[in-house]
Short mmCIF file of C-alpha atoms and ligand atoms in Angstrom, two decimals:
data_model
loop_
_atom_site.label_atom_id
_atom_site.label_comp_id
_atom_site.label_asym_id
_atom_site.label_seq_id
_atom_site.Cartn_x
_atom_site.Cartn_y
_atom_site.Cartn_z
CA UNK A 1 61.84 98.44 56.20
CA UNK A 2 63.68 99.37 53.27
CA UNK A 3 61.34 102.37 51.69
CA UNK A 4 62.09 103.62 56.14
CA UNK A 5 66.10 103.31 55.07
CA UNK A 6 65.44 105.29 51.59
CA UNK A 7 63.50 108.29 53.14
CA UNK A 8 66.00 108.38 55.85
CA UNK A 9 68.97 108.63 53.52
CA UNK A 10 67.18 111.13 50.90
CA UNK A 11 66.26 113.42 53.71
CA UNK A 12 70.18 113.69 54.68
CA UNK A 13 71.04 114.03 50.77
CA UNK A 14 71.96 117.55 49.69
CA UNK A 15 70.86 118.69 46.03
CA UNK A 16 74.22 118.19 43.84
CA UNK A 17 74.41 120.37 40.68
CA UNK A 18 75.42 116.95 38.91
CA UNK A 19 72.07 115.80 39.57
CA UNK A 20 69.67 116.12 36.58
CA UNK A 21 66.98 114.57 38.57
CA UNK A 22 66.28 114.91 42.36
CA UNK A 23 67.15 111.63 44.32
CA UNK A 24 64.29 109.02 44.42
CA UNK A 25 63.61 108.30 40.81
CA UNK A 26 64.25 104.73 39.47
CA UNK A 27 67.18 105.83 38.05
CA UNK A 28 69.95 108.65 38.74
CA UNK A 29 70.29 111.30 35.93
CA UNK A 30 74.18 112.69 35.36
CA UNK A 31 74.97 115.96 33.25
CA UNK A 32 78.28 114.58 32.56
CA UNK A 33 80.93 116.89 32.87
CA UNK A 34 81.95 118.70 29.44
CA UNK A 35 85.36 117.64 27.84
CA UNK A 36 86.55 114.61 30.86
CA UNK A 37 86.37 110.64 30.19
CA UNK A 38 83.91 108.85 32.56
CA UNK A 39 85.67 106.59 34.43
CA UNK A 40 83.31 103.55 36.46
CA UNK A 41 84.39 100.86 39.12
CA UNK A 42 82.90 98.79 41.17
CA UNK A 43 83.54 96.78 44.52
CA UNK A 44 82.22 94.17 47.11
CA UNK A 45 82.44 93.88 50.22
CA UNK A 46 81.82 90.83 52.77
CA UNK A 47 80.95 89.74 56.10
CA UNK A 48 84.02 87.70 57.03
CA UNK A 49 86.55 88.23 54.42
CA UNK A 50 86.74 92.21 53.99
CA UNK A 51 85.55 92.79 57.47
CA UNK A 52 84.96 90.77 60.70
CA UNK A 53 81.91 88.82 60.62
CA UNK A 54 78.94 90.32 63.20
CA UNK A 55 78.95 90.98 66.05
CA UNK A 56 82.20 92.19 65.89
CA UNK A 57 82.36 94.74 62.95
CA UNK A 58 81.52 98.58 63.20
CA UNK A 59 78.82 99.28 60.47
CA UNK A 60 80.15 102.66 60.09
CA UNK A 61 83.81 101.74 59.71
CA UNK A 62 82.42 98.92 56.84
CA UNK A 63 80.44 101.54 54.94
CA UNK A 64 83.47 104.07 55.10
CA UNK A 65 85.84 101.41 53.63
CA UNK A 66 83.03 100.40 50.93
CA UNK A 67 83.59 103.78 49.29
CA UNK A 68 87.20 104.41 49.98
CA UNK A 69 88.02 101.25 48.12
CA UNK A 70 86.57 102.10 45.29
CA UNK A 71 87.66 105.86 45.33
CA UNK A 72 91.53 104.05 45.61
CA UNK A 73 90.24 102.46 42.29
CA UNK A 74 89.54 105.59 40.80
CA UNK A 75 92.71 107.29 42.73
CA UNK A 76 94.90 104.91 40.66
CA UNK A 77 93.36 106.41 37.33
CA UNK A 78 93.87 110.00 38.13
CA UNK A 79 90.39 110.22 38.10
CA UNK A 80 88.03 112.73 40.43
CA UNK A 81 84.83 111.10 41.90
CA UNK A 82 82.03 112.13 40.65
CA UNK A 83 78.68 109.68 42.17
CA UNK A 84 78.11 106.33 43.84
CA UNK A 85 75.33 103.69 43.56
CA UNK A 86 75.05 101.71 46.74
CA UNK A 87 74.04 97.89 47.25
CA UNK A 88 73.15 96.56 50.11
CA UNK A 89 72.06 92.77 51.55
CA UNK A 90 70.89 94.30 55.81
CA UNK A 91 70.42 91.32 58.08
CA UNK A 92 66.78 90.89 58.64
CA UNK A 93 66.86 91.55 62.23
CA UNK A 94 69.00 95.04 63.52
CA UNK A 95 69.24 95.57 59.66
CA UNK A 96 67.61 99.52 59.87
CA UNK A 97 70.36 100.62 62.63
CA UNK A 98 73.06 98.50 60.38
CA UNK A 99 71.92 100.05 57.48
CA UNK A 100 71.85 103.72 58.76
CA UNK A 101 75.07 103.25 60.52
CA UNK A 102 76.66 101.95 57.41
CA UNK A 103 74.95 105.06 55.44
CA UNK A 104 76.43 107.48 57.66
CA UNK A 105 80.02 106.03 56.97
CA UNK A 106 79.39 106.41 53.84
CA UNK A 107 77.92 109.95 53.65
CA UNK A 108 80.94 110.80 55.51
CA UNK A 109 83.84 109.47 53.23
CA UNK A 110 81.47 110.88 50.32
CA UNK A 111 80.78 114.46 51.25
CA UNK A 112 84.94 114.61 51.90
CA UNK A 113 86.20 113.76 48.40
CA UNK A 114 82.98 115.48 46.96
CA UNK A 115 80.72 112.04 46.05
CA UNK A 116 77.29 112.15 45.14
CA UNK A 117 75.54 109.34 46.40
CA UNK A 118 73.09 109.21 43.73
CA UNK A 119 71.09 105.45 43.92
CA UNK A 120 71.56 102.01 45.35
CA UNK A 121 69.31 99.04 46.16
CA UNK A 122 68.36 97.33 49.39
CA UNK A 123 67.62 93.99 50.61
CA UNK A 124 67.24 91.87 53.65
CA UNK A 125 67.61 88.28 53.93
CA UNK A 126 69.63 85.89 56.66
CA UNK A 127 72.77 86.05 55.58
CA UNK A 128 75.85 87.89 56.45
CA UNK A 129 76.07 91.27 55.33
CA UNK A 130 77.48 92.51 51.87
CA UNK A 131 77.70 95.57 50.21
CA UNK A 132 78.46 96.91 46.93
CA UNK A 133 79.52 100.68 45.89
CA UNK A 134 79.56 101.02 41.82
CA UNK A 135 81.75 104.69 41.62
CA UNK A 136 81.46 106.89 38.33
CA UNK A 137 84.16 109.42 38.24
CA UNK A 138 85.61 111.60 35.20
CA UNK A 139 89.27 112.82 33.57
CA UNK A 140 90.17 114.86 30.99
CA UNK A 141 91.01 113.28 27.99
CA UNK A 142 94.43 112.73 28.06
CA UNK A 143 94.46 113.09 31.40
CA UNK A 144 94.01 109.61 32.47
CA UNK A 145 96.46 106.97 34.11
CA UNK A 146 97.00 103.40 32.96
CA UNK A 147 98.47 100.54 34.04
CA UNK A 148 100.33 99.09 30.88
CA UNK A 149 102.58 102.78 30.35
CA UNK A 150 105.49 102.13 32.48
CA UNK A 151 108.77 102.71 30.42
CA UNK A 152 112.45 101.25 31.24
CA UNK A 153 114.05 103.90 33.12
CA UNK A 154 111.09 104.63 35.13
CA UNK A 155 111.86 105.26 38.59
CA UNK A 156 108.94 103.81 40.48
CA UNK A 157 107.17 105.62 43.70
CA UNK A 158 105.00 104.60 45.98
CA UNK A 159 102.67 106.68 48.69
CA UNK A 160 102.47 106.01 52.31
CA UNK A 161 103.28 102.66 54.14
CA UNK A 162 102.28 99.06 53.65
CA UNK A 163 101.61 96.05 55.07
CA UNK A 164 100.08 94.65 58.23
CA UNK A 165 96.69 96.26 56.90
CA UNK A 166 95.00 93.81 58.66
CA UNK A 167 96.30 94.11 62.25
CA UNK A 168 95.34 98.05 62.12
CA UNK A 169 93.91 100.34 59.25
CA UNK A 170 92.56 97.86 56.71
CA UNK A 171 89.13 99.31 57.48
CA UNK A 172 90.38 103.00 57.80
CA UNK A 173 91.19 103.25 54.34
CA UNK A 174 92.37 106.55 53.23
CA UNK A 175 92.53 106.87 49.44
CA UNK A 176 94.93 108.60 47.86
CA UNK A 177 92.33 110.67 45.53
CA UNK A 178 94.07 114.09 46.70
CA UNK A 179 97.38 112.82 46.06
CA UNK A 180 96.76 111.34 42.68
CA UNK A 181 95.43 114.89 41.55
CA UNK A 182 98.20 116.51 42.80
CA UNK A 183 101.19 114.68 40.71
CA UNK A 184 99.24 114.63 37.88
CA UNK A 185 98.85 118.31 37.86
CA UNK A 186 102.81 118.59 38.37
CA UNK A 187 104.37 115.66 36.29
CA UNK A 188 103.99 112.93 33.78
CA UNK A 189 102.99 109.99 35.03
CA UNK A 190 103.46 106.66 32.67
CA UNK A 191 101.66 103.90 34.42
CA UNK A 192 99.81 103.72 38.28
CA UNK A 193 98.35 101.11 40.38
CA UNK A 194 96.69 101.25 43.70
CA UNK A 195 97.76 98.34 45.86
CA UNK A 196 94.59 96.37 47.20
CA UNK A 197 96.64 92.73 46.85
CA UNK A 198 100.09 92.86 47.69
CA UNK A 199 102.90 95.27 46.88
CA UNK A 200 104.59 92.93 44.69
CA UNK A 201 101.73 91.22 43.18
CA UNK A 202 99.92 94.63 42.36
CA UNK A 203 103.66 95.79 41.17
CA UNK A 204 104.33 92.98 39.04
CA UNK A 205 100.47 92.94 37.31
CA UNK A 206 101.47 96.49 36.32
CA UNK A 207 104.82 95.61 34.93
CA UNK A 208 103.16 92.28 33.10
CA UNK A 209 100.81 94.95 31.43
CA UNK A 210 103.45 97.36 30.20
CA UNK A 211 105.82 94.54 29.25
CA UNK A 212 108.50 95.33 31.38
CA UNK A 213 109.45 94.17 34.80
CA UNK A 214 111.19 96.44 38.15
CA UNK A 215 113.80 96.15 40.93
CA UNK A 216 113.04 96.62 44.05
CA UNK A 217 115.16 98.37 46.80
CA UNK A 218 114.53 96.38 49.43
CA UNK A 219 115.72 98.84 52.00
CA UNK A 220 113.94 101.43 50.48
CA UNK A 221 110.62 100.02 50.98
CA UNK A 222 108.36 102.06 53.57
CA UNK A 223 106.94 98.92 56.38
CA UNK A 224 103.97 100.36 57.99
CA UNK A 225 104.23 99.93 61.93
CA UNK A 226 100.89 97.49 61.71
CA UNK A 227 103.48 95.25 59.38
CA UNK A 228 106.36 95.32 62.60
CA UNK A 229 102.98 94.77 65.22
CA UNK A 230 101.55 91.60 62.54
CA UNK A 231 104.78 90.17 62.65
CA UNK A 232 105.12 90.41 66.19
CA UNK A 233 101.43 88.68 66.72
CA UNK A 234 102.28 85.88 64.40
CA UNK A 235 105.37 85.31 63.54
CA UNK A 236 105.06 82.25 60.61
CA UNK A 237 103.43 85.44 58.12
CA UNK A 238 106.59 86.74 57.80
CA UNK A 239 108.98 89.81 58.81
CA UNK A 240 107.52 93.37 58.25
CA UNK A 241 109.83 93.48 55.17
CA UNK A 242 108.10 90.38 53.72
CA UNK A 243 104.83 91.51 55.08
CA UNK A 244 104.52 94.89 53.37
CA UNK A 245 105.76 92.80 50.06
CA UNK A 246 102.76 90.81 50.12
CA UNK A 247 99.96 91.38 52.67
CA UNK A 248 97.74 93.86 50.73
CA UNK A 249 94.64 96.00 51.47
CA UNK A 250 96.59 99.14 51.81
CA UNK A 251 95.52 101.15 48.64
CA UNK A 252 98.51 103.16 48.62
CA UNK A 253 99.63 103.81 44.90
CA UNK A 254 102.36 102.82 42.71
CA UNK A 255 103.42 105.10 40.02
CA UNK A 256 106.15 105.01 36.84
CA UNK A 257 107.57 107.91 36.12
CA UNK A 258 111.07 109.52 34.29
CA UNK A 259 113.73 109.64 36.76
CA UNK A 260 113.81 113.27 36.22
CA UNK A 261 110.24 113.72 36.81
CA UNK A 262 110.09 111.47 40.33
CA UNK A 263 113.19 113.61 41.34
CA UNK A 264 111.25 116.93 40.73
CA UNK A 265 108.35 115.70 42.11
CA UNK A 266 109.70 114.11 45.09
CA UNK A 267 112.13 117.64 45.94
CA UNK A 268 108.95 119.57 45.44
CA UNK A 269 107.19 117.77 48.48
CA UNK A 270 110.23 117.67 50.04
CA UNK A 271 110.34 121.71 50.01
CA UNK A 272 107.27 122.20 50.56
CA UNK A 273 106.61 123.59 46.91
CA UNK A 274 103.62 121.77 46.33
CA UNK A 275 101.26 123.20 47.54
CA UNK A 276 98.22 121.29 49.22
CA UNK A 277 99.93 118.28 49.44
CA UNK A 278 98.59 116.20 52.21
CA UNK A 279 101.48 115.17 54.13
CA UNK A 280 101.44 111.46 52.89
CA UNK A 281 105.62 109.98 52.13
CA UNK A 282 106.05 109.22 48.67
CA UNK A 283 108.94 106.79 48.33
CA UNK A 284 111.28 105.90 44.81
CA UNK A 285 111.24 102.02 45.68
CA UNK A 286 112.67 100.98 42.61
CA UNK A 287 113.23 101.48 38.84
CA UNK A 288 111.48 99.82 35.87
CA UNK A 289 114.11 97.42 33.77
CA UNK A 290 113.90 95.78 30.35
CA UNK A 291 113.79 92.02 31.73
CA UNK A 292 110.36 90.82 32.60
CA UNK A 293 109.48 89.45 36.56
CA UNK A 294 110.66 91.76 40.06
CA UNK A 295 113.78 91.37 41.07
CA UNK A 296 114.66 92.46 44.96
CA UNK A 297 117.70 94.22 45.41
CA UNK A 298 119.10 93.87 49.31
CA UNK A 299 120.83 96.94 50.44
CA UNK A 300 124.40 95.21 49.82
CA UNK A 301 123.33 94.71 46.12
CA UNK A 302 122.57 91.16 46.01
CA UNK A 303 120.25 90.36 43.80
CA UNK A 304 117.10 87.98 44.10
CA UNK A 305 113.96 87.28 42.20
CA UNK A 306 111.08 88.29 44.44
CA UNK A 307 108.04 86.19 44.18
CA UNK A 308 104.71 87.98 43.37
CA UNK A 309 103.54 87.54 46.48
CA UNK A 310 99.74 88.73 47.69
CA UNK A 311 96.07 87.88 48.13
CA UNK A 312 93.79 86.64 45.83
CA UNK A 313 90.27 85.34 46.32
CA UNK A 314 90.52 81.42 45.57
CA UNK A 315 87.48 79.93 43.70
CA UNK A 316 87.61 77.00 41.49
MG1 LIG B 401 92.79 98.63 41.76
#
């Protein structure tokens, strides 16, 4: 029963000082945090496109991803994470273990990067499942990354490894929240992205919006090992190379910044200088140029246009 999920969640809620109201109102009360922007987002996820359809998905793995999503969202704005509203549509039958399962993935990914989970809805009905995480999180003004900032000169980064999300991690999603705090406390940053489509698609929507366009060191690119094991499994997606180009869901970032900046930043992690970093590479993959589109440069400096390739959900 739904009001059975509810009580079972509130009773494993601690009181958050952001709280003006206790959990269990009809509506979640902020104090909103003096002098910062608010910054919202918001997310599906579904049975059978963002995770195996049942029996074969882990409830707890889907309600982990449902937040770290959208705290890559927020990741890609420079923004901290503040609270979460939760939707969800539970199968009718097994939905109360589904729905604390999912809950408890959720709780976890929260209390890590400091998430209130402050209100949702539930329903049941014969479908597959779905879910929905709305995030609120804040900046101080000024503070705040864009997409459309990236200037020509920019040496662009990116964090981690990508591709092949989908033979591996795409469910352990690991935000980049940490990361994204980190460089903006240390340099300035022009324009970011998080990658949930496609390297090169999310790469050339940012350059579209700052009216410029990149080259991109192919060699230089960091393939994720589930990219080498995808291409392995089927071999008509692609090579790794072409794989971590376009298959998406690996919420990494991509950030613009002065070549003097990415070359302080990066020797800084490199030395161990700064401090609390988490460990994750962060690669220059390329520089931001005058003429719009990506062009791929291959490691004997031939020069190609490279398609924006990537995922996107096809409706008509
Ligand atoms: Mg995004």
């Amino acid at each position: 029963m739904e009001q059975q999920l509810i009580d079972w969640l509130v009773a494993k809620l601690a009181a958050d000082p952001r709280l003006d109201v206790p959990n269990g109102d009809d509506a979640a009360v902020l104090r909103p945090p003096a002098g910062r922007r608010t910054v919202f987002c918001t997310d599906m996820l579904c049975e059978g496109v963002h995770f195996p359809s049942a029996p074969d998905y882990d409830p707890r793995a889907v309600g982990h991803k449902a937040i770290a999503v959208n705290l890559s969202d927020l990741a890609a704005m420079a923004s901290r994470p503040e609270a979460a509203v939760v939707s969800v549509s539970l199968p009718r039958s097994g939905g109360q273990s589904v729905g604390e399962a999912l809950l408890e993935g959720m709780l976890a990914i929260a209390t890590r990067f400091d998430v209130a989970l402050v209100g949702g809805d539930t329903t049941s009905w014969d479908g597959p499942l779905a879910v929905n995480v709305a995030l609120l999180g804040s900046v101080a003004a000024g503070r705040l990354w864009r997409r459309d900032g990236c200037r020509v000169g920019d040496v662009v980064l990116v964090t981690g490894a990508v591709g092949g999300s989908l033979a591996g991690r795409h469910l352990a999603v690991e935000p980049r929240v940490n990361e994204a705090r980190l460089i903006a406390d240390t340099v300035a940053v022009h324009g970011a992205i998080d990658i949930s489509d496609g390297l090169a698609l999310d790469l050339s929507r940012m350059m579209q919006a700052s009216g410029c366009g990149a080259e991109v060191d192919l060699a230089a690119v960091p393939i994720h090992a589930d990219a080498v094991t995808a291409a392995k499994l089927d071999p008509s997606g692609g090579t790794p190379l072409m794989r971590a180009l376009g298959d998406g869901e690996d919420f990494e970032l991509l950030i613009s910044l002065a070549a003097d900046d990415a070359e302080r930043l990066l020797g800084a992690i490199a030395t161990g200088r700064l401090a609390g970093w988490p460990g994750t590479p962060l690669t220059a993959i390329g520089r931001v140029v005058a003429d719009r589109g990506l062009v791929a440069v291959s490691e004997d400096g031939r020069r190609t246009p490279l398609p924006p390739s990537g995922y996107q959900h096809a409706f008509t």
